[in-house]
PDB file of C-alpha atoms in Angstrom:
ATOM      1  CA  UNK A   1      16.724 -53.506  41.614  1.00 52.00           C
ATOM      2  CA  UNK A   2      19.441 -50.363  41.151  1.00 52.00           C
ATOM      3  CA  UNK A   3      16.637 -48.971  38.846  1.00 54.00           C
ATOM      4  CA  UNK A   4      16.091 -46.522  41.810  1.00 51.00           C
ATOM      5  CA  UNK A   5      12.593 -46.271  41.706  1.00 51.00           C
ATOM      6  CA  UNK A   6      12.381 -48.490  45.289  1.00 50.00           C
ATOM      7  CA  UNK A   7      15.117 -45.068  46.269  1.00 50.00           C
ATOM      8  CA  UNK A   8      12.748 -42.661  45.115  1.00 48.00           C
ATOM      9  CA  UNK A   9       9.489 -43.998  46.515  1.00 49.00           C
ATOM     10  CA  UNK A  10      11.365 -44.621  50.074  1.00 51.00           C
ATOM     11  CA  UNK A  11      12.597 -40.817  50.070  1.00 50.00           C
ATOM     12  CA  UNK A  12       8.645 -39.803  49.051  1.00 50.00           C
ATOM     13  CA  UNK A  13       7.858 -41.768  52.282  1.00 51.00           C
ATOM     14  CA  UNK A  14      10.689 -40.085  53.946  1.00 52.00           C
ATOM     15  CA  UNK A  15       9.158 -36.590  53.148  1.00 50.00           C
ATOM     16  CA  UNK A  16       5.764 -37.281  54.425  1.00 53.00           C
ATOM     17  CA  UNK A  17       6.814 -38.808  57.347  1.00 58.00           C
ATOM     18  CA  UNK A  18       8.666 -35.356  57.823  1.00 60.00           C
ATOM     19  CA  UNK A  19       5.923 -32.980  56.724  1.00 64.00           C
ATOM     20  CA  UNK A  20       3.751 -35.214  59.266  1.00 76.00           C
ATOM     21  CA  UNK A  21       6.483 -34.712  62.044  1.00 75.00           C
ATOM     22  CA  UNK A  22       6.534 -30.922  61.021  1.00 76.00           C
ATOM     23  CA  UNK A  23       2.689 -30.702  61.500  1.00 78.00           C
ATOM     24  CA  UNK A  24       3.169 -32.244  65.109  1.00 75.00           C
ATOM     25  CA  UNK A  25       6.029 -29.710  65.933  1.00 77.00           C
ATOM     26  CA  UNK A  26       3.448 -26.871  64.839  1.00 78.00           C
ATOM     27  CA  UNK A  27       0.307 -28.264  66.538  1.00 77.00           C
ATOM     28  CA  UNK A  28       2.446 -28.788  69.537  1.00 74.00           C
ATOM     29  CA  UNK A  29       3.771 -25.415  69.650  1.00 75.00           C
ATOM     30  CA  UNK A  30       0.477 -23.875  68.920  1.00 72.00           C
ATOM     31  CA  UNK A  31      -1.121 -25.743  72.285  1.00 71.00           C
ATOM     32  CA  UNK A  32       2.161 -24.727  73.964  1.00 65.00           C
ATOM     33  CA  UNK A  33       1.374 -20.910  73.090  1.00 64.00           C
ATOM     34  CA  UNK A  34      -2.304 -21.733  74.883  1.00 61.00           C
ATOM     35  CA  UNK A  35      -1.007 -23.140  77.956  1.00 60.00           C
ATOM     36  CA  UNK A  36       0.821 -20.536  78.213  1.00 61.00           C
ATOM     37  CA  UNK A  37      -1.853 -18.237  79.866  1.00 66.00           C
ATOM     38  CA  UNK A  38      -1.353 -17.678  83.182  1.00 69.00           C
ATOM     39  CA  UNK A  39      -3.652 -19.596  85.861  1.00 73.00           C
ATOM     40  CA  UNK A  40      -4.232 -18.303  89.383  1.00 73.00           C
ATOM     41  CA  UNK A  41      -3.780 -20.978  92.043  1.00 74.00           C
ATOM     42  CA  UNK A  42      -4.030 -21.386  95.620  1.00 73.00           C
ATOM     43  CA  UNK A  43      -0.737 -22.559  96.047  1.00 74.00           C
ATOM     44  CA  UNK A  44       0.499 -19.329  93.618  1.00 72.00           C
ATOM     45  CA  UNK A  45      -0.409 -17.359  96.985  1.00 77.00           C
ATOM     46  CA  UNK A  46       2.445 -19.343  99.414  1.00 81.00           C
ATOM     47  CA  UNK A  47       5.660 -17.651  99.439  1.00 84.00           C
ATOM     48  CA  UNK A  48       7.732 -20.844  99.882  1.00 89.00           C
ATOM     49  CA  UNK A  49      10.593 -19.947 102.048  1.00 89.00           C
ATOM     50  CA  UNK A  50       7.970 -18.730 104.757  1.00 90.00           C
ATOM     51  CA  UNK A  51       6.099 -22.048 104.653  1.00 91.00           C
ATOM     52  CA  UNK A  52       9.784 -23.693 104.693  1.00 91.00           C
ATOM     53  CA  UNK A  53      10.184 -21.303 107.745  1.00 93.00           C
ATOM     54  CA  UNK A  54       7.226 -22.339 109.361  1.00 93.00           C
ATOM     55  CA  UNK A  55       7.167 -25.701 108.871  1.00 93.00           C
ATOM     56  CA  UNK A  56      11.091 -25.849 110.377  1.00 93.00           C
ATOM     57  CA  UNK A  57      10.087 -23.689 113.322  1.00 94.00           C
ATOM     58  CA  UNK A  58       7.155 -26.241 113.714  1.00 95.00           C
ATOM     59  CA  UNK A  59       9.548 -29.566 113.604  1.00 94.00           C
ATOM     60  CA  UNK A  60      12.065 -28.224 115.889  1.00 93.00           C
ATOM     61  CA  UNK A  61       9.026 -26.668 118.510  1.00 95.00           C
ATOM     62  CA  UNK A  62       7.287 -30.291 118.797  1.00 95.00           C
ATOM     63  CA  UNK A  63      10.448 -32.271 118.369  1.00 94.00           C
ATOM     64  CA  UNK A  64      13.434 -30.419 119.528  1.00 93.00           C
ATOM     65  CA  UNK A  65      15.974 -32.965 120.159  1.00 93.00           C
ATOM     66  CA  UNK A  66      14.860 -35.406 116.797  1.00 93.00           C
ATOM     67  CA  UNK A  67      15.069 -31.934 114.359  1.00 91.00           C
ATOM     68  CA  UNK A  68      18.541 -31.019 116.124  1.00 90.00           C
ATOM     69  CA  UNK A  69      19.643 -34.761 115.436  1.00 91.00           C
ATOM     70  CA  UNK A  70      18.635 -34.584 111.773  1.00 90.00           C
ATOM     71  CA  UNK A  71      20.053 -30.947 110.964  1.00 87.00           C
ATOM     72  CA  UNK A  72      23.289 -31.928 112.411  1.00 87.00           C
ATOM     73  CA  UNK A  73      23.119 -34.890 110.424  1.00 90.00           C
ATOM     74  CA  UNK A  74      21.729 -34.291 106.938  1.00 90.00           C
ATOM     75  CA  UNK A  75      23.724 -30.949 106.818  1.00 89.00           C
ATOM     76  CA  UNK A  76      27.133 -30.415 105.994  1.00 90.00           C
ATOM     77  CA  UNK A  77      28.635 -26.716 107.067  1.00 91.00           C
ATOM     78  CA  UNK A  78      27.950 -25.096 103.380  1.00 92.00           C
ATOM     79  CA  UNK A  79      24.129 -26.419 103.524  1.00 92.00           C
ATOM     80  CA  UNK A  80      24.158 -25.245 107.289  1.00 91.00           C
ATOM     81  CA  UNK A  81      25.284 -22.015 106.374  1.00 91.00           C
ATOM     82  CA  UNK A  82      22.655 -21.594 102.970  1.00 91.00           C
ATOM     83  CA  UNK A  83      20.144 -23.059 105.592  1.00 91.00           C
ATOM     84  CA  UNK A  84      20.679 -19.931 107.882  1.00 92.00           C
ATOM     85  CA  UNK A  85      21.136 -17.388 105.265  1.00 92.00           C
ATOM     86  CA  UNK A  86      17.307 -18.470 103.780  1.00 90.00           C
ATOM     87  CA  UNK A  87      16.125 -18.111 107.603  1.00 91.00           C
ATOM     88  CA  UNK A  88      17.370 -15.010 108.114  1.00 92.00           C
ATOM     89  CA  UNK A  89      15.721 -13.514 104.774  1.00 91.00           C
ATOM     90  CA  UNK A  90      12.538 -14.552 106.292  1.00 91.00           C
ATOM     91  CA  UNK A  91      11.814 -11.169 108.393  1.00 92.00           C
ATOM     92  CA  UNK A  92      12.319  -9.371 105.324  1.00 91.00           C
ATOM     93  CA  UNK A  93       9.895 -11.395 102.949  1.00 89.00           C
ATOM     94  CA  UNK A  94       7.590 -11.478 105.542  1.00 89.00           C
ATOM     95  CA  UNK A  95       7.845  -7.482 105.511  1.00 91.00           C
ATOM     96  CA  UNK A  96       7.293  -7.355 102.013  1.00 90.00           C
ATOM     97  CA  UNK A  97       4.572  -9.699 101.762  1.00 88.00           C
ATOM     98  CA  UNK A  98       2.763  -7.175 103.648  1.00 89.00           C
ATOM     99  CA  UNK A  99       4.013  -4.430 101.824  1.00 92.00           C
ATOM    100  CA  UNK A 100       2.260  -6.108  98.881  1.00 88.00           C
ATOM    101  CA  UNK A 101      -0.380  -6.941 101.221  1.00 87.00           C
ATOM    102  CA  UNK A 102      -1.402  -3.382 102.434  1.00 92.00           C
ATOM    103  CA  UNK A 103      -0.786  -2.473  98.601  1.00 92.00           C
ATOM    104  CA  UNK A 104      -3.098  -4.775  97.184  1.00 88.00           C
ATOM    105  CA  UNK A 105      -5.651  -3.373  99.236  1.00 89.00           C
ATOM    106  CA  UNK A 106      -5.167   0.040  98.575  1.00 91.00           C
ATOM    107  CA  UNK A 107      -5.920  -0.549  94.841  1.00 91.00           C
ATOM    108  CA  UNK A 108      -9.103  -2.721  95.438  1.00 88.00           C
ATOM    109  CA  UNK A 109     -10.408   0.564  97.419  1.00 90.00           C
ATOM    110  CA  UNK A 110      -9.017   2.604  94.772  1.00 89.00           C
ATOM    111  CA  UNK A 111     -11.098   0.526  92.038  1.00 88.00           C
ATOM    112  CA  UNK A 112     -13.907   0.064  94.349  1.00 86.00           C
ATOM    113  CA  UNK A 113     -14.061   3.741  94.378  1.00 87.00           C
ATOM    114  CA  UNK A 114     -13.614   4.234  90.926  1.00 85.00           C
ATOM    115  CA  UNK A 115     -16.592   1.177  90.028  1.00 83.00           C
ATOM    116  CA  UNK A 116     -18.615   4.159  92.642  1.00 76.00           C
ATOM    117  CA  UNK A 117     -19.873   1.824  94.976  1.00 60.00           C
ATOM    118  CA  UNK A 118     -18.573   3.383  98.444  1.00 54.00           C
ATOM    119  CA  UNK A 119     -20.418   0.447 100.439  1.00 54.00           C
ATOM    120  CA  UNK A 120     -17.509  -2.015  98.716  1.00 50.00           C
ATOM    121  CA  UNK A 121     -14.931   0.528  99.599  1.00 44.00           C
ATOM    122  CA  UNK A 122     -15.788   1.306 103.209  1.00 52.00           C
ATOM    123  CA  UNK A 123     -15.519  -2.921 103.788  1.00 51.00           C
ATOM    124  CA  UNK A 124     -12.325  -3.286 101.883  1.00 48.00           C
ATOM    125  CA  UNK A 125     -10.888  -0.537 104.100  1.00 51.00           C
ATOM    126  CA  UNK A 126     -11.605  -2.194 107.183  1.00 52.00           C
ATOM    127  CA  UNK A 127     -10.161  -5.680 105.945  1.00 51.00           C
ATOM    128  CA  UNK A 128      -6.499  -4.791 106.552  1.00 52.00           C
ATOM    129  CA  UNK A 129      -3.041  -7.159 105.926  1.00 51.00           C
ATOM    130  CA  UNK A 130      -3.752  -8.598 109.411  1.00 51.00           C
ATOM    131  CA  UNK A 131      -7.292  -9.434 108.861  1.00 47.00           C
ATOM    132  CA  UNK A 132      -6.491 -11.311 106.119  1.00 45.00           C
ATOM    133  CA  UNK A 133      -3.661 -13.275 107.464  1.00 47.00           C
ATOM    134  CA  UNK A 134      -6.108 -14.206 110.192  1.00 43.00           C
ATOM    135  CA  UNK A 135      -9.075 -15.269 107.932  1.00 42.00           C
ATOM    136  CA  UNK A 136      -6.255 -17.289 105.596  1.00 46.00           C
ATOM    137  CA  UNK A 137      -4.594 -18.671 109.018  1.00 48.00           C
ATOM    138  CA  UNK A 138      -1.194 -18.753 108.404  1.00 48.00           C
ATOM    139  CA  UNK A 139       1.353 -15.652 107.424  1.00 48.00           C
ATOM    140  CA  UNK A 140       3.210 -16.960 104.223  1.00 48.00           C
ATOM    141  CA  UNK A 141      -0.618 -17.385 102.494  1.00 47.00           C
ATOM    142  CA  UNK A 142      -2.178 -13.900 100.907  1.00 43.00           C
TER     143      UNK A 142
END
């Protein structure tokens, strides 16, 4: 009409649409600030360049001549070169997984012993890093 009252009542709608939007931002951030305590998973526990390791070692053990093939092939010289430089940090990870291995257990004797209940204490100390590699069955898993 150029009375401007169609102007006024679309820029009304305009500014609830936004306060709506502005209420989905919050609520949004709000669940975002939920999720964001941490969850313990299974998976948490694999140190991913070992299982990478393994995994490799595994392909080129049962099919030698089909992993060579497929290296040489997928690989240029850079990603052949990153590819070795990841394998050769595995002996070191794999040292300090135990590291944080032997010291994990160390505290849950330490707080077994604090809780006083000695019977819980005497069978942490005899689960060592080894013991629990075995039970998991494979050395990248905790």
């Amino acid at each position: 009409d150029g009375d401007g009252e169609d102007d006024d009542v679309s820029e009304g709608n305009k500014g609830s649409k936004a306060k709506t939007l502005q209420e989905l931002v919050e609520e949004v951030e709000d669940e975002e600030e939920e999720d964001a305590t941490p969850i313990a998973s299974p998976i948490d526990q694999i140190d991913e360049v070992l299982f990478f390791s393994q995994v490799l070692e595994q392909f080129k053990t049962r099919q030698p001549a089909q992993a060579a093939t497929l290296l040489d092939a997928a690989l240029g010289p850079d990603q052949k070169a990153c590819l070795q430089a990841v394998l050769a940090s595995v002996p070191i990870r794999m040292s300090l997984r135990v590291q944080a291995q032997e010291k994990a257990g160390q505290e849950a004797r330490a707080a077994a012993l604090a809780a006083g209940s000695p019977s819980a204490a005497s069978t942490l100390m005899g689960a060592g890093p080894s013991a629990v590699s075995a039970l998991m069955g494979a050395p990248g898993v905790e």
